[in-house]
Amino acid sequence: MFRRTSNMTGLSYSLDVITMLKHVDMWSFDVFALNDASGNHALKIVFFELLNRYNLINRFKIPTSALTSFVESLEMGYSKYKNPYHNLIHAADVTQTVHYLLIKSGIMHWLTELEIFAIIFAAAIHDYEHTGTTNNFHIQTRSDTALFYNDRAVLENHHVSAVYRLLHDNEEMNILSNLSKEEWRELRALVVDMVLATDMSCHFQQIKAMKSFLQQSEAIDKPKALSLLLHTADISHPAKCWDLHHRWTTSLLEEFFRQGDREAELGLPFSPLCDRKSTMVAQSQIGFIDFIVEPTFTVLTEMIENIVTPLIEETSRSELPVFRQYSTGSDGKQSSMKSTHSEGSCSLTTVDFKGFRGTWNQKIHQNRETWRDQAGKVSHRLCKFPHLK
Ligand code: CMP
Ligand code: MG
Ligand code: ZN
């Protein structure tokens, strides 16, 4: 049943897990199926697999025992509040989605190994010890965390701070112990920037700033680009196939409704989407897609095309193109990150902007239509039974 992989981490994967990891480069990757096949360890599997594929375990001399202890604690932190949505599956999903964006858009060729490590690490930790309640709930209830962070990016500050404390207080978990001082500082600065930028209250400012950057054709700031990549992955489920999107939506709304139940008990007004009796699910999702998700993917794609097009041109002019690579299997055969060939699905010569844009665009469109059908059915029912309005 189990096969020991030679991926340096010493992890034994079941055949089911090995089969599922073959799809880790795909937009339709089923993280829920991986989680079931791995006994609720989707985050551990995805994190190990990607560090291994990008050769980051070797490059940053990550002690494998530390990696195991760290990721076990990470999974425990994600399971602390038993959240329907903000759990280790969401962290694994965002990490795998970041990976897809890196390889399919070609942007990985613009990044250093340290920056790739930073974004994979940031994705894995970005909701660590999420309480299943929103920043606003923390602020309204004057929680310890809200008091500690002065009501600013309360949860996001906690996610990143608590993980760094874990690494700092437990040497046996310290996966960053062999980074040089400079590498450690650079990684930390990027991780802090990226995780803080997942706070939804930064969303409109982040989009506006990136749009104006692109219009002025200024050189794009790496931390800003990485932050937009992570933020997009964080809100990407409405751009996935319906079954995945629907499952994520149901989980998130259940989490919101539980907060609503607590708000009612405490005599607080309901936060948006938190009243289980009156929330219009389909309409709320259409709004989220139209005002948040689609504009984010549009700006991200424009940013990527801006960054990657000159790299492709440069490559086609030079005789010996330099590609950044990662190994394409969990068999431990790692290729160097820098290489002179163009095999695999992640070389600059195979970047397909049209295909990339088409993938998310088509799913968003289909999901919006499905929600519209559902919203239509509900309002049709309400017309027939006006007393239910
Ligand atoms: P988090 O994962 O911390 O960061 C992104 C946030 O976007 C997420 O929490 C939710 O608060 C919000 N979000 C994600 N998906 C949806 C959705 N389908 N509808 C409404 N809000 C969402
Ligand atoms: Mg978050
Ligand atoms: Zn998240």
PDB file of C-alpha atoms in Angstrom, residues 381-389:
ATOM      1  CA  ARG A 381     -40.057  30.715  -6.029  1.00  0.00           C
ATOM      2  CA  LEU A 382     -40.457  33.874  -3.985  1.00  0.00           C
ATOM      3  CA  CYS A 383     -42.670  35.394  -6.702  1.00  0.00           C
ATOM      4  CA  LYS A 384     -44.950  32.386  -6.564  1.00  0.00           C
ATOM      5  CA  PHE A 385     -45.046  32.563  -2.776  1.00  0.00           C
ATOM      6  CA  PRO A 386     -44.892  36.266  -1.960  1.00  0.00           C
ATOM      7  CA  HIS A 387     -45.571  35.617   1.727  1.00  0.00           C
ATOM      8  CA  LEU A 388     -42.072  34.036   1.891  1.00  0.00           C
ATOM      9  CA  LYS A 389     -40.366  37.267   0.872  1.00  0.00           C
TER      10      LYS A 389
END
